[in-house]
Short mmCIF file of C-alpha atoms in Angstrom, two decimals:
data_model
loop_
_atom_site.label_atom_id
_atom_site.label_comp_id
_atom_site.label_asym_id
_atom_site.label_seq_id
_atom_site.Cartn_x
_atom_site.Cartn_y
_atom_site.Cartn_z
CA UNK J 1 122.37 97.06 108.61
CA UNK J 2 122.24 100.84 108.64
CA UNK J 3 122.99 102.36 112.01
CA UNK J 4 121.44 105.51 113.38
CA UNK J 5 124.79 107.25 113.10
CA UNK J 6 124.88 106.44 109.40
CA UNK J 7 121.54 108.19 108.87
CA UNK J 8 121.44 110.98 111.44
CA UNK J 9 122.45 114.35 109.96
CA UNK J 10 125.03 116.48 111.75
CA UNK J 11 122.96 119.48 112.80
CA UNK J 12 125.77 121.28 114.59
CA UNK J 13 126.41 123.46 111.56
CA UNK J 14 123.37 122.52 109.46
CA UNK J 15 125.46 120.36 107.13
CA UNK J 16 125.10 116.58 106.79
CA UNK J 17 128.36 114.63 107.17
CA UNK J 18 130.07 113.88 103.86
CA UNK J 19 131.13 110.24 103.43
CA UNK J 20 134.67 109.41 102.38
CA UNK J 21 133.54 108.41 98.91
CA UNK J 22 130.62 110.81 98.49
CA UNK J 23 129.37 110.23 94.96
CA UNK J 24 128.76 106.44 95.10
CA UNK J 25 127.38 106.73 98.63
CA UNK J 26 124.84 109.42 97.75
CA UNK J 27 122.37 106.91 96.29
CA UNK J 28 123.26 104.00 98.58
CA UNK J 29 120.23 102.63 100.45
CA UNK J 30 121.75 99.28 101.38
CA UNK J 31 120.14 97.91 104.53
CA UNK J 32 117.62 100.71 104.84
CA UNK J 33 114.06 99.56 105.58
CA UNK J 34 111.33 100.67 103.16
CA UNK J 35 107.57 100.28 103.40
CA UNK J 36 105.79 100.50 100.05
CA UNK J 37 102.02 100.42 99.58
CA UNK J 38 100.16 99.22 96.50
CA UNK J 39 102.69 96.46 95.81
CA UNK J 40 100.25 94.00 94.26
CA UNK J 41 100.67 95.70 90.87
CA UNK J 42 101.69 98.78 88.91
CA UNK J 43 103.88 101.54 90.24
CA UNK J 44 103.84 100.20 93.79
CA UNK J 45 105.22 96.85 92.70
CA UNK J 46 107.79 98.49 90.43
CA UNK J 47 108.93 100.81 93.23
CA UNK J 48 109.21 97.99 95.76
CA UNK J 49 111.25 95.90 93.32
CA UNK J 50 113.66 98.74 92.52
CA UNK J 51 114.26 99.52 96.19
CA UNK J 52 114.89 95.83 96.87
CA UNK J 53 117.33 95.61 93.96
CA UNK J 54 119.12 98.67 95.34
CA UNK J 55 119.73 96.88 98.63
CA UNK J 56 116.85 98.01 100.82
CA UNK J 57 114.83 95.59 102.93
CA UNK J 58 111.30 96.09 101.65
CA UNK J 59 107.92 95.52 103.24
CA UNK J 60 105.24 95.39 100.54
CA UNK J 61 101.67 96.28 101.47
CA UNK J 62 98.51 95.64 99.44
CA UNK J 63 95.01 94.16 99.61
CA UNK J 64 95.59 91.22 97.25
CA UNK J 65 97.47 88.45 99.02
CA UNK J 66 98.08 86.23 96.00
CA UNK J 67 99.73 89.02 94.02
CA UNK J 68 101.80 90.07 97.05
CA UNK J 69 103.06 86.51 97.53
CA UNK J 70 103.96 86.29 93.84
CA UNK J 71 105.98 89.52 94.13
CA UNK J 72 107.79 88.27 97.24
CA UNK J 73 108.49 84.95 95.56
CA UNK J 74 110.17 86.79 92.70
CA UNK J 75 112.27 89.07 94.91
CA UNK J 76 113.17 86.59 97.65
CA UNK J 77 115.19 87.38 100.77
CA UNK J 78 115.03 90.89 102.16
CA UNK J 79 111.33 91.28 101.46
CA UNK J 80 108.20 90.86 103.56
CA UNK J 81 104.52 91.36 102.87
CA UNK J 82 101.56 92.73 104.80
CA UNK J 83 98.03 92.16 103.52
CA UNK J 84 96.03 95.28 104.36
CA UNK J 85 93.63 97.79 102.88
CA UNK J 86 95.13 101.24 103.38
CA UNK J 87 91.72 102.86 102.96
CA UNK J 88 90.76 101.31 106.30
CA UNK J 89 92.03 104.36 108.17
CA UNK J 90 91.20 103.00 111.63
CA UNK J 91 93.74 100.18 111.17
CA UNK J 92 96.72 102.18 109.90
CA UNK J 93 98.46 102.24 113.28
CA UNK J 94 98.14 98.45 113.36
CA UNK J 95 99.53 98.33 109.83
CA UNK J 96 102.49 100.49 110.88
CA UNK J 97 103.21 98.16 113.80
CA UNK J 98 102.95 95.05 111.63
CA UNK J 99 105.18 96.55 108.92
CA UNK J 100 107.85 97.18 111.57
CA UNK J 101 108.10 93.55 112.66
CA UNK J 102 110.15 91.90 109.85
CA UNK J 103 113.11 94.32 109.67
CA UNK J 104 112.45 97.04 112.25
CA UNK J 105 110.76 100.40 111.82
CA UNK J 106 110.79 101.67 108.22
CA UNK J 107 113.15 104.48 107.27
CA UNK J 108 111.34 105.07 103.97
CA UNK J 109 107.62 105.19 103.23
CA UNK J 110 106.45 105.12 99.62
CA UNK J 111 102.71 105.77 99.35
CA UNK J 112 101.93 104.18 95.99
CA UNK J 113 98.47 102.67 96.59
CA UNK J 114 95.81 104.41 94.54
CA UNK J 115 92.49 104.05 92.76
CA UNK J 116 90.75 105.88 89.92
CA UNK J 117 87.13 104.96 89.20
CA UNK J 118 87.00 107.04 85.99
CA UNK J 119 83.40 108.12 86.42
CA UNK J 120 81.69 111.08 84.78
CA UNK J 121 81.43 113.85 87.35
CA UNK J 122 77.62 113.62 87.33
CA UNK J 123 77.78 109.95 88.35
CA UNK J 124 80.16 110.24 91.31
CA UNK J 125 78.51 109.18 94.56
CA UNK J 126 79.56 110.30 98.05
CA UNK J 127 80.66 106.73 98.80
CA UNK J 128 82.91 106.45 95.72
CA UNK J 129 84.26 109.95 96.33
CA UNK J 130 85.15 109.12 99.93
CA UNK J 131 86.76 105.80 99.00
CA UNK J 132 89.03 107.55 96.49
CA UNK J 133 90.08 110.23 98.96
CA UNK J 134 90.61 107.72 101.76
CA UNK J 135 92.89 105.60 99.58
CA UNK J 136 94.76 108.28 97.65
CA UNK J 137 94.99 111.14 100.16
CA UNK J 138 94.04 110.24 103.73
CA UNK J 139 95.97 106.94 103.93
CA UNK J 140 99.32 108.51 102.92
CA UNK J 141 99.00 111.07 105.70
CA UNK J 142 97.84 108.81 108.50
CA UNK J 143 100.25 105.98 107.66
CA UNK J 144 103.10 108.49 107.62
CA UNK J 145 101.89 109.92 110.91
CA UNK J 146 102.04 106.43 112.44
CA UNK J 147 105.58 105.77 111.17
CA UNK J 148 107.05 109.21 111.88
CA UNK J 149 107.97 108.71 115.58
CA UNK J 150 110.50 105.97 114.76
CA UNK J 151 112.00 108.10 111.98
CA UNK J 152 112.25 111.04 114.39
CA UNK J 153 114.10 108.85 116.87
CA UNK J 154 116.65 107.98 114.17
CA UNK J 155 116.82 111.55 112.91
CA UNK J 156 116.39 110.48 109.28
CA UNK J 157 113.57 109.38 107.02
CA UNK J 158 112.04 109.66 103.60
CA UNK J 159 108.40 109.95 102.56
CA UNK J 160 107.64 109.62 98.86
CA UNK J 161 104.06 110.25 97.79
CA UNK J 162 102.67 109.61 94.31
CA UNK J 163 101.20 112.67 92.67
CA UNK J 164 99.96 112.83 89.07
CA UNK J 165 99.53 114.93 85.98
CA UNK J 166 96.15 115.55 87.58
CA UNK J 167 97.83 117.33 90.47
CA UNK J 168 97.87 120.32 88.11
CA UNK J 169 95.72 119.34 85.10
CA UNK J 170 92.04 118.40 84.76
CA UNK J 171 91.20 115.16 82.94
CA UNK J 172 87.81 113.84 81.90
CA UNK J 173 85.93 111.46 84.21
CA UNK J 174 88.38 111.92 87.08
CA UNK J 175 86.88 114.43 89.50
CA UNK J 176 87.58 112.44 92.66
CA UNK J 177 90.97 111.22 91.48
CA UNK J 178 92.02 114.72 90.41
CA UNK J 179 90.92 116.16 93.74
CA UNK J 180 92.93 113.53 95.61
CA UNK J 181 96.07 114.13 93.53
CA UNK J 182 95.78 117.89 93.82
CA UNK J 183 95.58 117.28 97.55
CA UNK J 184 98.67 115.05 97.49
CA UNK J 185 100.77 117.91 96.13
CA UNK J 186 99.71 120.17 98.99
CA UNK J 187 99.93 117.35 101.54
CA UNK J 188 103.53 116.75 100.49
CA UNK J 189 104.37 120.38 101.23
CA UNK J 190 102.58 120.17 104.58
CA UNK J 191 104.49 116.99 105.50
CA UNK J 192 107.77 118.68 104.60
CA UNK J 193 106.92 121.66 106.76
CA UNK J 194 105.99 119.44 109.70
CA UNK J 195 108.81 116.89 109.68
CA UNK J 196 111.83 117.99 107.63
CA UNK J 197 113.37 119.71 110.65
CA UNK J 198 113.65 116.21 112.13
CA UNK J 199 115.61 114.92 109.13
CA UNK J 200 112.54 113.46 107.44
CA UNK J 201 112.14 114.76 103.90
CA UNK J 202 108.80 114.49 102.09
CA UNK J 203 108.51 114.70 98.32
CA UNK J 204 106.25 113.37 95.59
CA UNK J 205 106.77 111.74 92.21
CA UNK J 206 104.26 112.78 89.57
CA UNK J 207 104.38 110.24 86.72
CA UNK J 208 103.07 111.00 83.26
CA UNK J 209 101.45 108.19 81.28
CA UNK J 210 102.97 104.83 82.23
CA UNK J 211 101.54 101.38 81.40
CA UNK J 212 100.10 100.03 84.66
CA UNK J 213 96.95 98.30 85.81
CA UNK J 214 95.51 101.68 86.74
CA UNK J 215 96.13 103.18 83.28
CA UNK J 216 95.13 100.08 81.31
CA UNK J 217 92.03 101.78 79.82
CA UNK J 218 94.26 104.53 78.42
CA UNK J 219 96.80 102.20 76.82
CA UNK J 220 94.14 99.87 75.42
CA UNK J 221 93.13 102.76 73.16
CA UNK J 222 96.08 103.01 70.77
CA UNK J 223 94.90 106.34 69.38
CA UNK J 224 94.61 107.90 72.81
CA UNK J 225 98.00 106.51 73.85
CA UNK J 226 99.59 107.99 70.73
CA UNK J 227 98.00 111.38 71.40
CA UNK J 228 99.39 111.36 74.94
CA UNK J 229 102.85 110.44 73.66
CA UNK J 230 102.72 113.26 71.12
CA UNK J 231 101.98 115.76 73.90
CA UNK J 232 105.33 115.07 75.58
CA UNK J 233 108.55 116.84 74.64
CA UNK J 234 110.34 113.49 74.32
CA UNK J 235 107.69 111.99 72.05
CA UNK J 236 106.79 108.79 73.89
CA UNK J 237 104.92 107.56 76.91
CA UNK J 238 106.76 106.45 80.03
CA UNK J 239 108.48 103.14 80.67
CA UNK J 240 108.53 101.91 84.25
CA UNK J 241 112.33 102.03 84.42
CA UNK J 242 112.16 105.77 83.71
CA UNK J 243 111.07 106.13 87.34
CA UNK J 244 113.98 104.21 88.88
CA UNK J 245 116.44 107.09 89.08
CA UNK J 246 113.98 109.68 90.41
CA UNK J 247 112.75 107.21 93.05
CA UNK J 248 116.26 106.36 94.26
CA UNK J 249 117.13 110.05 94.35
CA UNK J 250 114.19 110.86 96.62
CA UNK J 251 114.82 107.81 98.84
CA UNK J 252 118.54 108.37 99.36
CA UNK J 253 120.92 110.92 100.83
CA UNK J 254 121.25 112.45 97.37
CA UNK J 255 118.07 114.39 98.22
CA UNK J 256 119.17 115.58 101.69
CA UNK J 257 118.32 119.20 100.81
CA UNK J 258 115.22 118.49 98.74
CA UNK J 259 111.85 118.49 100.48
CA UNK J 260 108.28 119.57 99.82
CA UNK J 261 108.72 119.12 96.07
CA UNK J 262 106.65 117.44 93.36
CA UNK J 263 108.95 115.94 90.73
CA UNK J 264 107.14 115.44 87.41
CA UNK J 265 108.50 112.45 85.50
CA UNK J 266 106.39 112.92 82.39
CA UNK J 267 108.65 113.31 79.38
CA UNK J 268 107.89 117.02 79.36
CA UNK J 269 104.10 116.64 79.21
CA UNK J 270 103.59 119.48 81.70
CA UNK J 271 106.28 121.62 80.08
CA UNK J 272 103.93 122.34 77.18
#
């Protein structure tokens, strides 16, 4: 189990303590508690699995109980699940309390839950617009807000949001989704400004095109998938394990001096 002294930075001279064997320890998250949303599928499930494999105790959150139980059955000990809809903003404090029961208050929050209705802009209704923003933008803020006090008490924490290519680029039939992901980039900076002085760093991963449930319509069109791959510098679309290293970096002490950043993991898509 990670103690508070293991996590709390030494602020006497503004420099975090250096462990005896600094390089291996930089990415060590053994015993740290992580809460990950959207774990029933896609990036959320992949992130929760990677953190578990790296030694963290992981609480997976999602709406779909059957899929959550299947994930927990695969991972086994050191995992717990909470069935909840993060877009139900009035219940996020209850969710934060429930997520703190299995292993204690989370040290890491990964906001991976997200939706994209892929509607033409002319067809977007106020209800669908609000549902997208509640899930993709409002929930990450208010869930973090509910978990922050415990992180402040420890003097260490990590918030990892999920941004997108659409944080900076416009895509067809994605007005609400694009607005939410543009907002996530700015929200990440605002979180960093608010809480990094307490040892809680906030950053975002911005994946390119990865095969998930959310991007299934893109990958079902082989021509479109090939066009997307050709737009990268590397020449292929993403594989889920391409996100493992960036995630562990942002969740560990390796990123002690990195906050308020959006890290694009897109094969160079946005470099062109």
